[in-house]
Structure formats: C-alpha cells, structure tokens
CSV table of C-alpha atoms in Angstrom, one decimal:
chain,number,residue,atom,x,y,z
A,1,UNK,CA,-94.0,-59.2,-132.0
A,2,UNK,CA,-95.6,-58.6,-135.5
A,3,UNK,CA,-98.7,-57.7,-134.2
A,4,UNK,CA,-97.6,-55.4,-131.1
A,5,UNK,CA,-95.1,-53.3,-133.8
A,6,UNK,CA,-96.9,-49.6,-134.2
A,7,UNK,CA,-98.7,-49.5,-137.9
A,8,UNK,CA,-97.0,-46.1,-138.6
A,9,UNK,CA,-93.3,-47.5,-137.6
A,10,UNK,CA,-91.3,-47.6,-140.6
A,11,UNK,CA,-89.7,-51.0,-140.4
A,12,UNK,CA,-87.4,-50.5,-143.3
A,13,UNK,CA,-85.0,-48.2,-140.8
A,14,UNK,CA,-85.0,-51.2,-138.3
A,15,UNK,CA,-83.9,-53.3,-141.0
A,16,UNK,CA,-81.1,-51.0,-142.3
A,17,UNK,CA,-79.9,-50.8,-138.9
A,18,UNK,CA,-79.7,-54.4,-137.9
A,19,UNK,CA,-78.2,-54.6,-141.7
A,20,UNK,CA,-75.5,-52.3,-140.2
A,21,UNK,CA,-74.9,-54.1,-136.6
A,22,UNK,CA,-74.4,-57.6,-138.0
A,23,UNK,CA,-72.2,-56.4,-141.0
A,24,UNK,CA,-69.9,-54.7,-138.4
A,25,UNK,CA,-70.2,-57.8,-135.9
A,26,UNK,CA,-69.0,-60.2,-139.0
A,27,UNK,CA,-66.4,-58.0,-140.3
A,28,UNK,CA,-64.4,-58.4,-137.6
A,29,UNK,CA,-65.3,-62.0,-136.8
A,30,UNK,CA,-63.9,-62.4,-140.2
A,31,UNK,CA,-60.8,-59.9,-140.3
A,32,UNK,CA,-59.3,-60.1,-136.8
A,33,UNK,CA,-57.0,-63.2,-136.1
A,34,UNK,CA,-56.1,-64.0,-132.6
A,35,UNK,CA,-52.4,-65.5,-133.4
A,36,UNK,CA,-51.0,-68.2,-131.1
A,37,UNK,CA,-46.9,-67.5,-130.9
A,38,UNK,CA,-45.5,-69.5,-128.4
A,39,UNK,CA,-47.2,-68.5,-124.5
A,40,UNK,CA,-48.5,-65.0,-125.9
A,41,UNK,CA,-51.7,-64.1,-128.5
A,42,UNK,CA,-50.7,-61.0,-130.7
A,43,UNK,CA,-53.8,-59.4,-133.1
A,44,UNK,CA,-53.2,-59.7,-137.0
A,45,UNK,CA,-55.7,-59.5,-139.9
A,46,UNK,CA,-56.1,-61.7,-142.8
A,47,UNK,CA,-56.1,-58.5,-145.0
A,48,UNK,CA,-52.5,-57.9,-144.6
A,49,UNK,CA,-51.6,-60.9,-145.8
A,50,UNK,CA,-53.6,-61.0,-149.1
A,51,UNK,CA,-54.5,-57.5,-149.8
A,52,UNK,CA,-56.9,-59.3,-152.8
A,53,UNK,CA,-59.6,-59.8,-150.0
A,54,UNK,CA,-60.2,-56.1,-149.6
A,55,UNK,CA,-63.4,-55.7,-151.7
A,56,UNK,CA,-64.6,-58.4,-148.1
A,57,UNK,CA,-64.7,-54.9,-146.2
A,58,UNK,CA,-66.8,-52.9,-149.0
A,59,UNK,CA,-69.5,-55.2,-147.5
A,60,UNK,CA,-69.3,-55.4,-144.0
A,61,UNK,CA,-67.9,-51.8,-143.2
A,62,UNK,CA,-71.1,-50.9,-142.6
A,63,UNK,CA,-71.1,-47.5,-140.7
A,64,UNK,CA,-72.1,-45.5,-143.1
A,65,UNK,CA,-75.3,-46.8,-143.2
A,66,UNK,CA,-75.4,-47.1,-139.3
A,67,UNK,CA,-74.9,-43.1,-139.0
A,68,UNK,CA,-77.5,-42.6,-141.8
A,69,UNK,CA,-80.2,-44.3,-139.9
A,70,UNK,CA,-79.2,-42.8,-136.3
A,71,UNK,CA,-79.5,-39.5,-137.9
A,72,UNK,CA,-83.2,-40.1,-139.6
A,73,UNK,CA,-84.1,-41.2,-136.0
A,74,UNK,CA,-82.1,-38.6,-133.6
A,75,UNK,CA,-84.0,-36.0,-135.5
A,76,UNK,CA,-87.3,-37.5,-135.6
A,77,UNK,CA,-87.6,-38.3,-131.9
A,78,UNK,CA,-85.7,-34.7,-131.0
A,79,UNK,CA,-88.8,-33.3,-132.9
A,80,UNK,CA,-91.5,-35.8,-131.5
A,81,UNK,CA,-89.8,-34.6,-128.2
A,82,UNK,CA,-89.8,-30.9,-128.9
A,83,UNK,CA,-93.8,-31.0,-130.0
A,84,UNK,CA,-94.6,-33.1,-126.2
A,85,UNK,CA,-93.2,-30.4,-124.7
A,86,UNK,CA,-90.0,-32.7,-123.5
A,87,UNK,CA,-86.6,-30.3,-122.8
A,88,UNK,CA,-83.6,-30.9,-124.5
A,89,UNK,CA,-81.8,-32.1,-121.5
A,90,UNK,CA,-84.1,-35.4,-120.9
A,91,UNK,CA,-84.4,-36.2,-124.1
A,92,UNK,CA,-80.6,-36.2,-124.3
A,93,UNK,CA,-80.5,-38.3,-120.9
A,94,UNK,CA,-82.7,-40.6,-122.3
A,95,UNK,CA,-81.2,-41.2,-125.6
A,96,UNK,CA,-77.2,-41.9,-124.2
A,97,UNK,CA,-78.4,-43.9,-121.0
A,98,UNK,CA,-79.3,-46.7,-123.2
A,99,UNK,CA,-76.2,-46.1,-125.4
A,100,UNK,CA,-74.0,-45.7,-122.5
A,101,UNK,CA,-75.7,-48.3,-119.8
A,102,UNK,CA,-74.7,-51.4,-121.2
A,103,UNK,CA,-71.5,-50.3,-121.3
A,104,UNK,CA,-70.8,-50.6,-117.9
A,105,UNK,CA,-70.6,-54.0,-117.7
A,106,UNK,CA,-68.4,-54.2,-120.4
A,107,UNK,CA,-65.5,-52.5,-118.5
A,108,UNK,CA,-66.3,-53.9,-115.5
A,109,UNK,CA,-66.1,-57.6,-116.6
A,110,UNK,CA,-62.8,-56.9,-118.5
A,111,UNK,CA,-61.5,-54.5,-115.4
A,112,UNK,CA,-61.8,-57.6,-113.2
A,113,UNK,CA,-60.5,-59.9,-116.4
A,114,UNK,CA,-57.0,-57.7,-117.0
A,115,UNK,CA,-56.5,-57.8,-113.1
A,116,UNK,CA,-56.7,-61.9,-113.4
A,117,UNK,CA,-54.7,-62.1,-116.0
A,118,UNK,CA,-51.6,-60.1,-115.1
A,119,UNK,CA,-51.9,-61.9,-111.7
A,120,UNK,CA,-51.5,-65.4,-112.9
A,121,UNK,CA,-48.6,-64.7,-115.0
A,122,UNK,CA,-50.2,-63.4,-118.7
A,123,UNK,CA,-48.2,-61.0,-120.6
A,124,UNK,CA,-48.8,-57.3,-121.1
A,125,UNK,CA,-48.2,-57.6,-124.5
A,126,UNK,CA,-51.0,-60.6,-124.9
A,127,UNK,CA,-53.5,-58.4,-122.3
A,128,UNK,CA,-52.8,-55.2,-124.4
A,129,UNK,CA,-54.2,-57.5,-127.4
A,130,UNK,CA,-57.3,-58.1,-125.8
A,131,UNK,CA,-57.8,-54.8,-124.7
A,132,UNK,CA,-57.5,-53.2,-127.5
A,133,UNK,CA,-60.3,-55.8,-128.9
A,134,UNK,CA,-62.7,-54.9,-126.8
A,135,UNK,CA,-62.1,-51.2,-126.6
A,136,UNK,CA,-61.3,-50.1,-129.5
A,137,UNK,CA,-64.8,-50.2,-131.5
A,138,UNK,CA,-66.2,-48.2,-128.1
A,139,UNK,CA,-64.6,-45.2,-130.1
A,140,UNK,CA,-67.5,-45.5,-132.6
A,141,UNK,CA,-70.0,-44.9,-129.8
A,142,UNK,CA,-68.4,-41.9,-128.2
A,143,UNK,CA,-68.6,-40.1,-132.0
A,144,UNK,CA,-72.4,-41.3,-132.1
A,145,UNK,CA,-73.1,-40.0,-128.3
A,146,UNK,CA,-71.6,-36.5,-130.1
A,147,UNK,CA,-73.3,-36.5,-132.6
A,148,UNK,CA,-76.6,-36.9,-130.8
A,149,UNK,CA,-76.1,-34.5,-128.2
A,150,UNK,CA,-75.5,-31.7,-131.5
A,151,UNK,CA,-78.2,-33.0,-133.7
A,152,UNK,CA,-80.5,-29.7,-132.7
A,153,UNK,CA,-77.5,-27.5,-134.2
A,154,UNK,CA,-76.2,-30.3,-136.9
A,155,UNK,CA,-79.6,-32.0,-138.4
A,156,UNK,CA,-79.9,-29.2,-140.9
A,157,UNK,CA,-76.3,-28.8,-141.7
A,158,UNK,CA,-76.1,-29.0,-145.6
A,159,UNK,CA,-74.2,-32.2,-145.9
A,160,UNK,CA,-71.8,-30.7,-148.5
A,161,UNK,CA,-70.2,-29.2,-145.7
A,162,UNK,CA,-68.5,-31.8,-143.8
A,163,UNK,CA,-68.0,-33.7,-146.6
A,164,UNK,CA,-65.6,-30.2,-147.9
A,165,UNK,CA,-64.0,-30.8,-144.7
A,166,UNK,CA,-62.8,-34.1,-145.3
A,167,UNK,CA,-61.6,-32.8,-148.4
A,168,UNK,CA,-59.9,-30.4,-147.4
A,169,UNK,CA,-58.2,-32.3,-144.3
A,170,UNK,CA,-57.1,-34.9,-146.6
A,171,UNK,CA,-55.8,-32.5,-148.8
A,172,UNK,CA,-53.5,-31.0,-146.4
A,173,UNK,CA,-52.2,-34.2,-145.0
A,174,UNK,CA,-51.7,-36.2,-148.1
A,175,UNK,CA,-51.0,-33.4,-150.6
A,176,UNK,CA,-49.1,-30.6,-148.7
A,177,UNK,CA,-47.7,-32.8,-146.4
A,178,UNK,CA,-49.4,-31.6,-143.0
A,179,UNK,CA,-49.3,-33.3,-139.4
A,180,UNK,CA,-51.0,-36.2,-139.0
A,181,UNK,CA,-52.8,-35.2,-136.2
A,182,UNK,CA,-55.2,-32.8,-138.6
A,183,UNK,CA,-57.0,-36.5,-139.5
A,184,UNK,CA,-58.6,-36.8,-136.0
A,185,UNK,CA,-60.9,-33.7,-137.4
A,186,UNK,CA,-62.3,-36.1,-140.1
A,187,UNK,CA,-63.3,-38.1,-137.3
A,188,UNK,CA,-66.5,-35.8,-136.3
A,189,UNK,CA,-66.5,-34.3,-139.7
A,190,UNK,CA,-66.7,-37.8,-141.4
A,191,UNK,CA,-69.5,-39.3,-139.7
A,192,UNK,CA,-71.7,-36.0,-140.1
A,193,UNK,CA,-71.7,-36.6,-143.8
A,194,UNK,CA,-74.4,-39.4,-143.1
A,195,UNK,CA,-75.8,-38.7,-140.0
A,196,UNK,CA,-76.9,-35.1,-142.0
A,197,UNK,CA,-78.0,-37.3,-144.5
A,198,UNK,CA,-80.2,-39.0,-142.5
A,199,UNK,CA,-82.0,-36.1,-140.6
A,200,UNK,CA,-82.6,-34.3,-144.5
A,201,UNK,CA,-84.2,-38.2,-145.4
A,202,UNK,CA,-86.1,-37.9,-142.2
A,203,UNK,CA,-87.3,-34.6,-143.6
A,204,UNK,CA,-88.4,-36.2,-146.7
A,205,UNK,CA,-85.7,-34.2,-148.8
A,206,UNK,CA,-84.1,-37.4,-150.3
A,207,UNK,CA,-86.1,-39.3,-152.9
A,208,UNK,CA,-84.8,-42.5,-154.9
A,209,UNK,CA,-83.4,-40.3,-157.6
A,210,UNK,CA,-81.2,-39.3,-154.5
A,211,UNK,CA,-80.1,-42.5,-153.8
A,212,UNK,CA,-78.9,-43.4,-157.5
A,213,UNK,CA,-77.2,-39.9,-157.3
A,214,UNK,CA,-75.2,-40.9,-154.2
A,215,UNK,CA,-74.8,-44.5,-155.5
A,216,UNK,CA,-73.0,-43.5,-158.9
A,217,UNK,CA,-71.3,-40.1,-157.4
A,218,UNK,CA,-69.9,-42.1,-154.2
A,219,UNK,CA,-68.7,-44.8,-156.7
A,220,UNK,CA,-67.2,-42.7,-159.1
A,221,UNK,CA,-65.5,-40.9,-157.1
A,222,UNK,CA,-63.8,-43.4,-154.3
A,223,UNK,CA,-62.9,-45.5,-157.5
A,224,UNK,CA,-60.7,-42.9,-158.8
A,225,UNK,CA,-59.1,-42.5,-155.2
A,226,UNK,CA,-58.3,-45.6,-155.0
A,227,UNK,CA,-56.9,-46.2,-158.5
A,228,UNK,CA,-54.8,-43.2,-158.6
A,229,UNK,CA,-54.8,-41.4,-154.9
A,230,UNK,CA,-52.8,-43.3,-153.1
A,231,UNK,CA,-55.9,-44.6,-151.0
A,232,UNK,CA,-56.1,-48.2,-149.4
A,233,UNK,CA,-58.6,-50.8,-151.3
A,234,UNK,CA,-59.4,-52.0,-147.7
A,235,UNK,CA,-62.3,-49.7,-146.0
A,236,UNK,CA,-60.9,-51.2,-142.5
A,237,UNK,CA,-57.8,-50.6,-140.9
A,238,UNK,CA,-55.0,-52.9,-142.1
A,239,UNK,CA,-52.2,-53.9,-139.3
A,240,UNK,CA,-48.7,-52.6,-140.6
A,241,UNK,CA,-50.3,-50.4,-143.1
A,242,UNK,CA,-48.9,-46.5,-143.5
A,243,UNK,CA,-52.8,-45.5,-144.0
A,244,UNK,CA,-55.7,-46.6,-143.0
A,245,UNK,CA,-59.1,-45.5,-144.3
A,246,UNK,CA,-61.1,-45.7,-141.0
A,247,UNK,CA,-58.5,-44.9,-138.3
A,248,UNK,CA,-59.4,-41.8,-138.9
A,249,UNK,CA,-61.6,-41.3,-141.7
A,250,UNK,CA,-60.1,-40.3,-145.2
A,251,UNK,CA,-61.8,-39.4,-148.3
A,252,UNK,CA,-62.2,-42.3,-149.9
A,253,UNK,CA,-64.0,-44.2,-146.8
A,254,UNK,CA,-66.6,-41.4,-146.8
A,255,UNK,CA,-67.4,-41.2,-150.5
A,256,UNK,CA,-67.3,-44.9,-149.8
A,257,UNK,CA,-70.2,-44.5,-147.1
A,258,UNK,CA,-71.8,-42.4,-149.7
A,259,UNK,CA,-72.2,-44.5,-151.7
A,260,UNK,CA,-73.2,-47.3,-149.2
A,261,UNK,CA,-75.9,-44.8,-148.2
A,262,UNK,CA,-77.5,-44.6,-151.7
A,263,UNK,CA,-77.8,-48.5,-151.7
A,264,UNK,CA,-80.1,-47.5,-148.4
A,265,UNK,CA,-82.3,-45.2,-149.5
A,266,UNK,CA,-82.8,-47.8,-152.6
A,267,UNK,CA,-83.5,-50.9,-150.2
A,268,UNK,CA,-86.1,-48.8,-148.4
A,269,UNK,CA,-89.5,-49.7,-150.5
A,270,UNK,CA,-88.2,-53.6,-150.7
A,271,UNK,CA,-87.5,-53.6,-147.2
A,272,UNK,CA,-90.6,-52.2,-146.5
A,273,UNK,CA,-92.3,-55.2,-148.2
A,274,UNK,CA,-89.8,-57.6,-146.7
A,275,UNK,CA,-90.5,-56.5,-143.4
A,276,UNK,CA,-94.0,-57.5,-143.6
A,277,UNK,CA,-93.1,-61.1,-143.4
A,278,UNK,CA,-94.1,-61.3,-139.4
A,279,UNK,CA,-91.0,-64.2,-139.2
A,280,UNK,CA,-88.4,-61.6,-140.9
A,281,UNK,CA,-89.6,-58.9,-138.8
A,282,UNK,CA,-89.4,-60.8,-135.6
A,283,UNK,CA,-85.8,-61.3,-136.8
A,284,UNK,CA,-84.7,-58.1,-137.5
A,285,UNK,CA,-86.8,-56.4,-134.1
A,286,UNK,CA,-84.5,-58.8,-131.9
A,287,UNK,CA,-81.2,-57.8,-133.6
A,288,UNK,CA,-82.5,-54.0,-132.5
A,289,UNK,CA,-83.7,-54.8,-129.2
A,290,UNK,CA,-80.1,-56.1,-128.9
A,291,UNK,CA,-77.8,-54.1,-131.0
A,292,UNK,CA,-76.1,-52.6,-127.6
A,293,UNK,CA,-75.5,-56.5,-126.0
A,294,UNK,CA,-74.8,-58.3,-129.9
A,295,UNK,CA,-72.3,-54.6,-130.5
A,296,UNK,CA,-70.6,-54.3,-127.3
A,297,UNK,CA,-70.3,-58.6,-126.3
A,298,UNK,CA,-69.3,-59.9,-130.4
A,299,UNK,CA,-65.3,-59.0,-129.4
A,300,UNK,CA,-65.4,-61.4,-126.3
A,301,UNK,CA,-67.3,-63.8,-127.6
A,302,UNK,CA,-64.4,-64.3,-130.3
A,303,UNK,CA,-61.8,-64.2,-127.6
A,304,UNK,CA,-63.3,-66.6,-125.3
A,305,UNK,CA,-63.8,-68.7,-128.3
A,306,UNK,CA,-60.1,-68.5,-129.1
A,307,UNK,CA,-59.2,-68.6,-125.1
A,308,UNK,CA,-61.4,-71.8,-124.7
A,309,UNK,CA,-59.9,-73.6,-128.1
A,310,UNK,CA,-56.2,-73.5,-127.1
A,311,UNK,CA,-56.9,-76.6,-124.6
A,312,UNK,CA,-57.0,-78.5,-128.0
A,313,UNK,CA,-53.2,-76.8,-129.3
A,314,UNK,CA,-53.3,-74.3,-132.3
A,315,UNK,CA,-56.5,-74.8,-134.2
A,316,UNK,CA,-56.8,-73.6,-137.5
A,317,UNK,CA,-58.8,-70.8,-138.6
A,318,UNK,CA,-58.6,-69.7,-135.2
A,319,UNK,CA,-55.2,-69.4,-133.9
A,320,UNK,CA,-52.8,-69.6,-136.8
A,321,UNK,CA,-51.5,-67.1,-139.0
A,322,UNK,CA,-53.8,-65.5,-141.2
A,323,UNK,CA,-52.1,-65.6,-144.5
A,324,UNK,CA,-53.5,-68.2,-146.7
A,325,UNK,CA,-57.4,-69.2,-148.4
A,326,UNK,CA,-57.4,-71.7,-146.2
A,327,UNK,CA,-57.5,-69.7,-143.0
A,328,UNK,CA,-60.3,-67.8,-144.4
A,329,UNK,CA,-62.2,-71.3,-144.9
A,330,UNK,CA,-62.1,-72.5,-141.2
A,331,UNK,CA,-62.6,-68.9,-140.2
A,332,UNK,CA,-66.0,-68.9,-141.7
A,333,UNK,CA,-66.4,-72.7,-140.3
A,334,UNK,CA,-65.6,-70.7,-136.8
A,335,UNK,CA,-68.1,-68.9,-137.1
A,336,UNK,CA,-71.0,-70.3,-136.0
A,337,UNK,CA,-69.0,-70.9,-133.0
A,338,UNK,CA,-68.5,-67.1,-132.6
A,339,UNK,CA,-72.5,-67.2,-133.0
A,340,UNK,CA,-73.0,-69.1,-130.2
A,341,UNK,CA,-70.8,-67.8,-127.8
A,342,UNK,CA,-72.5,-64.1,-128.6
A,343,UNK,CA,-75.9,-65.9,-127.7
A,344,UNK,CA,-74.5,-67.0,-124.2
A,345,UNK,CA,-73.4,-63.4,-123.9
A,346,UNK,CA,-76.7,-61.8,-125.2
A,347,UNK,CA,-78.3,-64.5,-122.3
A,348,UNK,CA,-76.1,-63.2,-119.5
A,349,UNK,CA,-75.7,-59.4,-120.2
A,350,UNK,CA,-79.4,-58.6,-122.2
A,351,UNK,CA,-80.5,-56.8,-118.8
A,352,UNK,CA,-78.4,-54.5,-119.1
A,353,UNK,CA,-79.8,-52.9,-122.1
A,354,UNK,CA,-83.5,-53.9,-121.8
A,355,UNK,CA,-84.1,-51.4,-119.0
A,356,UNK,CA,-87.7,-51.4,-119.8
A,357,UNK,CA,-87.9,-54.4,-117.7
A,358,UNK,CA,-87.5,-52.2,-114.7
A,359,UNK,CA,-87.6,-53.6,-110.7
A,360,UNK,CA,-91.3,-55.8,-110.1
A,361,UNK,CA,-91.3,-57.6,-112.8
A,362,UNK,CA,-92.6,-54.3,-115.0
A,363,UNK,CA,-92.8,-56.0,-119.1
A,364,UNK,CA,-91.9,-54.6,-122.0
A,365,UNK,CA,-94.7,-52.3,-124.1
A,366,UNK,CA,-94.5,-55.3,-126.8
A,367,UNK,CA,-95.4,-57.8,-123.9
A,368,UNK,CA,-98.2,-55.9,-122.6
A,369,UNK,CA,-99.8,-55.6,-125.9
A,370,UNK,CA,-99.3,-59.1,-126.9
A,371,UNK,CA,-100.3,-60.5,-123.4
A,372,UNK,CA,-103.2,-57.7,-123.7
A,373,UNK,CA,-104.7,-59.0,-127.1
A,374,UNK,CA,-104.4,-62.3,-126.3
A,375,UNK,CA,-106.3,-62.0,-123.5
A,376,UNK,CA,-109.0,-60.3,-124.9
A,377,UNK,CA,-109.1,-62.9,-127.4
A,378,UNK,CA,-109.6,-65.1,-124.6
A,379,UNK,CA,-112.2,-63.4,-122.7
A,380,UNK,CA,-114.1,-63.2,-126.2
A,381,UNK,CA,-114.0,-67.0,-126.7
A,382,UNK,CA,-115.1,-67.7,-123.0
C-alpha cells in the first residue's frame, strides 16, 4: 500500500481525516447509552448525568477538522477537474455517488429491520430509539453533499463571512430573543467556516502562523462563551438540555472548530513525517478507503452489540444507566466489542463503497500497481 501511494499525495490530509472519522465513531461509542427499562431500550448520554465529563467531547467532536479537510480536497480535485477538461456536472456525480452509494444499504437493512420489529411485538418508542441512532448522524452528510455541490461559488468565500453569520444568528436568538427556528441557518453557515478554510489552505493562503492564530483566537474566544455566555461545556448534544452546541450549530461550537482547525494545520509537517512509516500509512489509507462503511455501520454495530448482550440480563456499561464513573469504565471495556462488531460490518457492507472493484473481477489502482511491481520484480529475478 506504501509503495502503490502517488509520491505527490499529501498523506498528512489522509491522516487528518481518518483523525476525524474515528474521533466521531468513538464519541458516540462513548456518549450514547442504550438503557435497558423493563421490555423497552430508551437513548440517554453519560453527559447528562455528570456534566464534569464534557471537556470528553472537546476531543472526539471532530467535525471541524472533517469539513476542513473536505474543503482542501473539494477544491483541489474541482480544479484538477476543471484543467482535464471534466464538466461540472460529472465531477459532481462522481464526488456524491461514493458519498451517497453506501447509503443505500443502510436504509434498506434498517427499512427491513423496523418492519421486523413492529411485527414481533417491539415498541414504537424502543424502534424510534434506534432510528434515531442510525439516522440522525446522516444529517452531517446531507450538509457535506451541499457543500460540495457549491464549492465552485463557496471555495473563495472569505471565511469571516459565515462565521459573521453565526454571529449574528446567535445573536438574535440568545440576545434578542428570536425564533428558534433562525438556528437551522447556522447549520450551512457553520460548517462553511472550515470547509472555506480548507479550500484557502488548499490555495496555500494558510501558513503555521495561521494555525497558532486560529488556535489561540478559537480558544480565547469559546472560553469566554462558555464562562460567561450561557453556552454548554459539552460540544455534543446533551439529552434534556435547553441548548445544545451542535443541534444546530452555535457560536461557541464553531469558534470551537476553529480552534480544532488550527491544531490541523499544526499537525500537518509531523504528520507528514509520521505518515512515512509504511505500517502507519497502511493504517490510516484503510480507515479512508473505509470512512463511508466504518461512518455509516459504527451506530449498528453498537446496537447489535447491546441487542445481542441482553440474552445475558442488564450488563453493565452497556445497558444500565449512565450516571456514574463506573459506567464510563465498562463502557471503554465495551469497546473493543463495538470494534469488532464494526469489523463484521466493514466485512459484509465494504462493497458497497469500494466501487472500483467494478463487475469481472476489475482491482483496485493500488492492486494493479502492487501486483504490477511485484511482478516485474519477478520477471527480473527469473
């Protein structure tokens, strides 16, 4: 895999963006509790219970950094595209068919699961649970898909200017006392803060002064939000709670993900280096060559988990209630579990995102060239 990677890619993005998948995947392995109450599972969240765990999410909410990187490479490839002489139209084809293709399965799977479960007797209330697991984070791909199809118009938008948005959104519904519904704005504008970050990196107008600018102003100023705004601590939604930061997006989650994106563009030279480690590389190009299957599958795999372990009664760390240290120590001991049962889903469901492995047995680019040099080294030694 080492060997068949293109010199000129820039591994560092790969890293940053399996970085991002796996600290999404593991904050919610970590902050979503299946409860166990009599015949019926409801959803709950250790957070609620001990609100001192909330600096847990300032590491694993990770989209920020996600966004960041699917800007630098929207933009990129739309100009790679532009300069073959490839329309607008299939390069957007191209780009949500393998966002949107695996997703197929997911919906049919669970279509056919719901159906099942109303019919032997499970409850709405327990099937709306599970839904709502497996659903819910699709919300972050139809903002990405959005996002792609604008970048020609967004990619040079000055990122001041969503970000004055936010500001301004928040300020109306916090400080003036607007509707509510004037969040859902913050949902596109939020998420174009970094994604027009990452087409200006891509354009080489953010150096590492950048980064320790966006690092110190993104700290500074979510601090003070928190301290004195009125903002939540927690950078994930919180069951029960009157705000949440990320259902929609507020202020202080997107100075957050400023911040989160100055760490980024600091990590970039290291990660270059790391990446040259053929055994971390390897690692990090199979979380990418998966991030649809690992993204879309890490819900079920926790619920099938959870499903599977009631035979045994009410296991802890897995199906009580989320409100002591305790539960947090078996839920890490769960999840290697959770690991596995993804792996079993990555086996069954891969397919559906490697489309390069097209009808006759076609292989992957990386398989040719490795197959291709190792023959050659063959014929050589004959």
């Amino acid at each position: 895999m080492d060997t068949a990677t293109p010199p000129h890619r820039d591994r560092s993005l790969d890293a940053l963006r399996a970085f991002a998948i796996l600290g999404i995947v593991l904050g919610h392995w970590l902050v979503t509790a299946l409860v166990a109450d009599g015949g019926a599972l409801r959803t709950s969240s250790p957070l609620a219970y001990m609100p001192w765990l909330a600096p847990v999410s300032w590491v694993f909410q990770t989209l920020a950094v996600f966004f960041l990187v699917g800007g630098h490479v929207a933009t990129r490839s739309y100009e790679s595209a532009r300069a073959r002489g490839i329309t607008y139209g299939k390069w957007l084809r191209t780009r949500l068919s393998r966002l949107f293709g695996p997703v197929a399965a997911v919906l049919g799977l669970w279509t056919v699961a719901a159906v099942c479960l109303l019919v032997t007797g499970t409850g709405v209330p327990t099937v709306h649970a599970l839904l709502k697991l497996v659903l819910s984070p699709l919300w972050f791909l139809l903002v990405f898909a959005g996002l792609t199809a604008l970048t020609p118009l967004v990619a040079r938008i000055n990122p001041l200017w969503p970000l004055a948005v936010v500001l301004h959104v928040d300020l109306i519904r916090f400080g003036f006392g607007g509707p509510a519904w004037l969040g859902w704005i913050n949902v596109m504008a939020g998420w174009l803060v970094p994604y027009t970050l990452g087409a200006a990196w891509m354009r080489g107008e953010l150096t590492r002064r950048s980064g320790w600018v966006l690092l110190i102003g993104g700290t500074a100023t979510t601090a003070p939000l928190i301290a004195w705004a009125g903002y939540p601590a927690s950078m994930v939604g919180v069951p029960g709670s009157a705000v949440s930061n990320l259902n929609p997006p507020t202020l202080a989650a997107v100075t957050f993900g400023l911040a989160q994106c100055g760490v980024a563009l600091l990590l970039r030279e290291p990660l270059r280096r790391a990446m040259r480690r053929p055994v971390a590389w390897a690692a990090v190009a199979f979380v990418n060559l998966s991030a649809m299957t690992i993204f879309l599958w890490h819900q079920t795999a926790l619920m099938s988990v959870t499903a599977t372990g009631l035979f045994a009664g009410r296991l802890p760390g897995l199906h009580t209630t989320p409100d002591n240290l305790a539960w947090v120590l078996a839920r890490v001991a769960w999840l290697p579990v959770f690991a596995l049962a993804l792996m079993v889903c990555w086996a069954a469901f891969r397919s559906y995102e490697q489309g390069r492995r097209r009808r006759g047995g076609r292989l992957s680019r990386v398989v040719h060239v490795h197959r291709g040099r190792t023959g050659s080294k063959g014929a050589r030694r004959a």
